[in-house]
Structure formats: C-alpha cells, structure tokens
Short mmCIF file of C-alpha atoms in Angstrom, two decimals:
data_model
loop_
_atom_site.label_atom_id
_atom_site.label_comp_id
_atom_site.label_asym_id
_atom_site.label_seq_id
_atom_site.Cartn_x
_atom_site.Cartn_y
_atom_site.Cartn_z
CA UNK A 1 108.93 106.35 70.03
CA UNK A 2 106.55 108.80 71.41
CA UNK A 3 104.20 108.17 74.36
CA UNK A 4 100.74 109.29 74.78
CA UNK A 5 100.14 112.98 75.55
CA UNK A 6 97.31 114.62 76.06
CA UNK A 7 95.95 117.74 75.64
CA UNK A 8 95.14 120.62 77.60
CA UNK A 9 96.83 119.78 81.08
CA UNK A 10 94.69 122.14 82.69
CA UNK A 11 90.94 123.50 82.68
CA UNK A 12 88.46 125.52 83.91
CA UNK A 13 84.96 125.74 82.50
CA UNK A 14 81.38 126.54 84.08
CA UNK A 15 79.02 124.45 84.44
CA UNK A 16 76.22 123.95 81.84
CA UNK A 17 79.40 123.77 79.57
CA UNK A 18 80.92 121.19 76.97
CA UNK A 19 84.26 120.36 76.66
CA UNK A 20 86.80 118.46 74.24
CA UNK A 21 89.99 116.83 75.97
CA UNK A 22 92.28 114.99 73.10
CA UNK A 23 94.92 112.57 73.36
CA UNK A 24 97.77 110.81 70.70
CA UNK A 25 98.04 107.40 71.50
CA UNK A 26 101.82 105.91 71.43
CA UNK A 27 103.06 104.92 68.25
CA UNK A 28 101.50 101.41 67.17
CA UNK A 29 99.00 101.27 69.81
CA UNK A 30 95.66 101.75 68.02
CA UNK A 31 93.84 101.00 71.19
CA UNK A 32 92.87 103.95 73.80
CA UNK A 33 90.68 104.08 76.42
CA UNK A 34 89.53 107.27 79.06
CA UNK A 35 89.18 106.51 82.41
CA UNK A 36 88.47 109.76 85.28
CA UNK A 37 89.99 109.94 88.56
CA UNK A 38 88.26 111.79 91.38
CA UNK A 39 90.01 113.11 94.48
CA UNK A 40 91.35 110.64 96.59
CA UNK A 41 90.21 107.63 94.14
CA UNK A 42 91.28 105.58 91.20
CA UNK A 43 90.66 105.43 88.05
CA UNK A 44 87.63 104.74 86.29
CA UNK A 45 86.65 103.30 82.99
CA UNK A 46 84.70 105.51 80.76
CA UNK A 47 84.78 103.81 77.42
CA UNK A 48 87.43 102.13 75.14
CA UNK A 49 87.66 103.05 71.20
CA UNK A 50 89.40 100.42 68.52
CA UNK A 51 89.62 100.75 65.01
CA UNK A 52 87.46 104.23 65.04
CA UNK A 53 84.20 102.65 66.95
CA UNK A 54 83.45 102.55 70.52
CA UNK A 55 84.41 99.12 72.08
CA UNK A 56 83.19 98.92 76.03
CA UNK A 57 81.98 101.55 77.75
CA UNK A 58 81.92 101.70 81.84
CA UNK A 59 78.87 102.97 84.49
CA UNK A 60 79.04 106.65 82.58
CA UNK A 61 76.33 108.46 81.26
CA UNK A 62 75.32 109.56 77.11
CA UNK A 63 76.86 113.03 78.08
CA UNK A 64 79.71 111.12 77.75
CA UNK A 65 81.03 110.68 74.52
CA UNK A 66 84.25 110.17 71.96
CA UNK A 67 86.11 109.83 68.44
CA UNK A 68 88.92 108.04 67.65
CA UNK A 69 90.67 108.95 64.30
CA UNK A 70 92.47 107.33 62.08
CA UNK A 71 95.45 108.02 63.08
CA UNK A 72 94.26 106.68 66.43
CA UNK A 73 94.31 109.68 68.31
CA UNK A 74 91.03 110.57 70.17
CA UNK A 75 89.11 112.70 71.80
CA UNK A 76 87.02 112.99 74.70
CA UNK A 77 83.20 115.08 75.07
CA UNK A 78 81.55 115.60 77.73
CA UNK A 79 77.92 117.77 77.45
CA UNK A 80 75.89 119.60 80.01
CA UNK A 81 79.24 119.66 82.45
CA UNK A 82 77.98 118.97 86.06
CA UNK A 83 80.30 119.80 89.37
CA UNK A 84 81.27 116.35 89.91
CA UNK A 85 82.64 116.02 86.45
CA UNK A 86 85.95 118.05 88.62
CA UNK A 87 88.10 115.08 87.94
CA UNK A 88 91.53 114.24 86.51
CA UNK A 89 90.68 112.70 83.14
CA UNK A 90 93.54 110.16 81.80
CA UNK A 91 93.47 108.61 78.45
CA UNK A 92 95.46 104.76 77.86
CA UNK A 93 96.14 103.62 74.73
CA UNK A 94 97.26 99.76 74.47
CA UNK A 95 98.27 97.73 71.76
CA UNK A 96 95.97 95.34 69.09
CA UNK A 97 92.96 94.20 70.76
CA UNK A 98 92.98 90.88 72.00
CA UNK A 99 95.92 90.82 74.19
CA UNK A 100 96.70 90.93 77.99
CA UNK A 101 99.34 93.88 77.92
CA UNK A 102 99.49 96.86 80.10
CA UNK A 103 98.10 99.92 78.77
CA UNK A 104 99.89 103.60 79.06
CA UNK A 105 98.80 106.56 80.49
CA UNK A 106 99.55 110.35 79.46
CA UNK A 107 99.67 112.75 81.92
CA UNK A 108 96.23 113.43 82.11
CA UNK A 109 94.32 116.51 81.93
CA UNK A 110 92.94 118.42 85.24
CA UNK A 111 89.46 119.68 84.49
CA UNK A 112 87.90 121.74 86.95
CA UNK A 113 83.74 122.60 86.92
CA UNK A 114 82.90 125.70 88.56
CA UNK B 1 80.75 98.07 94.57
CA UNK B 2 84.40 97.85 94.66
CA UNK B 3 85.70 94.97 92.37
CA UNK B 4 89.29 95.73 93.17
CA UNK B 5 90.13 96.65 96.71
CA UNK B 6 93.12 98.19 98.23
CA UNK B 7 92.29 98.62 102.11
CA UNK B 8 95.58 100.16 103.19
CA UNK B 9 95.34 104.12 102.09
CA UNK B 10 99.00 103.96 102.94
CA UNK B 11 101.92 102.43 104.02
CA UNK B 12 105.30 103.72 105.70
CA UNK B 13 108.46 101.18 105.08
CA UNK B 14 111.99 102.42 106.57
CA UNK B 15 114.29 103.01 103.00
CA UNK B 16 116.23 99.33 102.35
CA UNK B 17 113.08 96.98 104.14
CA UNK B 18 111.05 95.20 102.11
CA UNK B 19 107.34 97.09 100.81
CA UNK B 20 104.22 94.42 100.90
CA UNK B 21 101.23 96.27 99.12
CA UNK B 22 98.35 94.46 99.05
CA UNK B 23 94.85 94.22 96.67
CA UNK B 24 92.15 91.76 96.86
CA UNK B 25 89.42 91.15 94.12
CA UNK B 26 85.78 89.95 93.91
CA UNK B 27 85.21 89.35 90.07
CA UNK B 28 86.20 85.89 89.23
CA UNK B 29 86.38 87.25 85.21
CA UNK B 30 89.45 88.76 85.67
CA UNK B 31 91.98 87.13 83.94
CA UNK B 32 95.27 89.91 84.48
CA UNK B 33 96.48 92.19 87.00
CA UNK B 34 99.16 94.87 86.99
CA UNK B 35 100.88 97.49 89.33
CA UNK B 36 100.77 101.02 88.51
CA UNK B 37 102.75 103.98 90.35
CA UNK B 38 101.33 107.40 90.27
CA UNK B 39 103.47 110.33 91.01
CA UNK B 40 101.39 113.55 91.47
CA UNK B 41 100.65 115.55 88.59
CA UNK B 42 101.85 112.75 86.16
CA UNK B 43 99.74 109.64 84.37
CA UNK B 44 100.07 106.12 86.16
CA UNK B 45 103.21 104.61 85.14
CA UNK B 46 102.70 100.48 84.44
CA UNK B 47 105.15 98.50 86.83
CA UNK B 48 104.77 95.20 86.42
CA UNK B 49 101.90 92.32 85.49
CA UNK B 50 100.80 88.91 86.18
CA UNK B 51 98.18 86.51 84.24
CA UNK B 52 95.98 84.46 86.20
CA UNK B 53 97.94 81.40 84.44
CA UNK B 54 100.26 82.28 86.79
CA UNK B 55 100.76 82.91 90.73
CA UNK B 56 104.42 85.11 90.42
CA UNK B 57 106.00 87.35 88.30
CA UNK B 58 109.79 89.11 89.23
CA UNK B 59 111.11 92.18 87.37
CA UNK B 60 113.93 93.46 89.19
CA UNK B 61 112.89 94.37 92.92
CA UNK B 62 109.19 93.86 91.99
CA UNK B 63 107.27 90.82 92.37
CA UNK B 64 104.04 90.58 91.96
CA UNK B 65 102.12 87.25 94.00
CA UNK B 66 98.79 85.86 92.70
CA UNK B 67 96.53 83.84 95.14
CA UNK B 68 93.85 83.01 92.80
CA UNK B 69 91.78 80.90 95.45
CA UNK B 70 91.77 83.59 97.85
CA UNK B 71 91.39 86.14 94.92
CA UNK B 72 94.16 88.02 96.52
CA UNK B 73 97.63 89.77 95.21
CA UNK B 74 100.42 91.63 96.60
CA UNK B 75 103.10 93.63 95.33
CA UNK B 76 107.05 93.41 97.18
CA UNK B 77 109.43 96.11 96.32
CA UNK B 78 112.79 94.64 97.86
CA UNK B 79 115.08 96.57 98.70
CA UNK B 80 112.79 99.71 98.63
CA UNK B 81 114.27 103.17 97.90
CA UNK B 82 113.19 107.14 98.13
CA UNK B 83 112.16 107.28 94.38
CA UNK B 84 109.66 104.06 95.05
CA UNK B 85 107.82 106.76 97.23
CA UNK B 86 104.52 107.06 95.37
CA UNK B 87 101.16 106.15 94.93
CA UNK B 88 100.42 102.31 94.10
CA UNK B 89 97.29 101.21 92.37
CA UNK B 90 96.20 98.02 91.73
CA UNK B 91 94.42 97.13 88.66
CA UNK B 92 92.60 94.22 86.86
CA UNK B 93 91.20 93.04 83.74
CA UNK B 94 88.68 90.78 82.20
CA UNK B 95 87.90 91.56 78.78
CA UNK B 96 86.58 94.90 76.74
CA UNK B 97 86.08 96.89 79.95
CA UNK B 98 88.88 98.61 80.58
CA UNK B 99 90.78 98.32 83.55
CA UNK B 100 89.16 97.92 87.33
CA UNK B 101 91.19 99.93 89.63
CA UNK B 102 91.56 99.84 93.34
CA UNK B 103 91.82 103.61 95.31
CA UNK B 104 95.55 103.04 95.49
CA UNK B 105 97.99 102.55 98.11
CA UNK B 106 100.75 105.93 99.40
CA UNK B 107 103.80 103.97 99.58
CA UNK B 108 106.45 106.12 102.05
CA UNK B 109 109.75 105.35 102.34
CA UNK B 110 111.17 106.31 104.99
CA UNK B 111 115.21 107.35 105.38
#
C-alpha cells in the first residue's frame, strides 16, 4: 500500500508566477484535501476535492484552484503568486466521504515566492 | 479567529515522565478531534482520535481526553521517549471543511 506523495518537494518561482503542485492520494482513499502551512503555524484548509468536483473550500482566494482525476490524484494551482503564498503546501487524502477518519499527509512541498 | 487553540508553543518533559499537551476549541460543530506529530521536513503523521461521542480514547502510551463542556482536550504520552520529540498539532472536524488546526505544540524530551 502506497501513501500519499507529492510532488516537487521543493520550489522557487517569482512572483507574478503560476504554479502546479500534484499529489497521489493513498490507495483507496478517493478523498484529498490541500491545506498550507506558514512559518511557525498550522495548517490551513484550502479546499477538499471528492469524486473529481470541489467539495469545501476554506478562507482562500479564486487564485486558488484544483483538479482531481480519476484516478484520484490531484493537483494544486495557484495564479498571480504573491510573497505570502511562501508556505509549505501539504495535500491529505482520506477515505469515502462521510466518515470521521483521520486523513494522511505526504510530505508536502516547500514553495518559496521571491 | 482561532477555532482550535494550542497556547503552549512548547513543552519540555524529562524522558520517562508523563507529556500533558493541551488544545481548547470554540466551534461547538465539531464533532472529531485527532493528534498529529510533525517532524521537520516531513507531512503530519495522524496519532490518535477521539469522537465527541466519547470523552477517552487509549492507543498504546497515547490517550487522548475529551471535555466536551469545557470544549477542552489533552493529549498524555506516558512513558514519553526521545523519538516522541516533535511537533504536536491539534486538529478538529465538523463536516466538509477540512480540518481546523491549532499552531502546534514542540514537545522536548528531555534525557
């Protein structure tokens, strides 16, 4: 059984910039959710996908955005990077909707705005 | 506004004590909590969970304690060791948005 991984673990980009993070949920999970992780805080929601469409969403803004395959693997956007976008970004993927279960992390990838 | 607090940044037990980590909440929605650990450079790693139907769960040396009147829940690593040396988030849920985490607590253990 394979867990979630995720994919670059590092980045650099400029700001003014777009950028694609991805992520393969574990194996029968065809929940996953994105959540960023500023310096010295925890992590935040930024929107949950489930069966392909976007399924709660947290205080982020349109620049914001995602896929989820069929294959439930996803992806991450984010437009018009801004500084504060600097963040560790960690994706989750959980089982079937509709249960209280804990949800996994990858490793996260390290995105750095210059 | 903070939904999930954790007010102690960290926290220094001598190795073989007992660890008490500590979150409170303010949103009365949540219905499940969980411990995660965070090494650096890896993902949060899930510890262990508790449903609001309930006010303790055990796994091994972790139990997690709900006090749903005070809207409070701690965490007690007993005995702790090195490896538990991390940091501990608390996190909660209440439906389709996502988890609420706290800022985390930096467990030491000390020798």
């Amino acid at each position: 059984e394979t867990g979630v991984t995720q994919s670059p673990t590092h980045l650099i980009k400029t700001r003014g910039q777009q950028v694609t993070l991805r992520c393969s949920s574990q194996s029968g999970h065809n929940t996953v959710s994105w959540y960023q992780q500023a310096l010295g805080q925890g992590p935040q929601f930024i929107f949950q996908y489930y069966r392909e469409e976007e399924n709660g969403r947290g205080n982020f803004p349109p620049r914001f955005s995602g896929l989820q395959f069929p294959n439930y693997s996803s992806e991450l956007n984010v437009n018009a990077l801004e500084l504060d976008d600097s963040a560790l970004y960690l994706c989750a993927s959980s089982p079937p909707m509709g249960m209280n279960t804990e949800a996994f992390f990858g490793q996260g990838t390290r995105l750095t705005v210059v | 506004d903070q939904q999930v607090k954790q007010n102690s940044p960290s926290l220094s037990v001598q190795e073989g004590r007992i660890s008490i980590l500590n979150c409170d909440y303010t949103n009365s929605m949540f219905d499940y909590f969980l411990w995660y650990k965070k090494y650096p450079a890896e993902g949060p790693t899930f510890l262990i969970s508790i449903s609001s139907i309930k006010d303790k769960n055990e796994d091994g040396r972790f139990t997690v304690f709900l006090n749903k009147s005070a809207k409070h829940l701690s965490l007690h690593i007993v005995p702790s060791q090195p490896g538990d040396s991390a940091v501990y988030f608390c996190a909660a849920s209440g439906g389709a948005d996502g988890l609420t985490f706290g800022k985390g607590t930096h467990l030491i253990i000390q020798p």
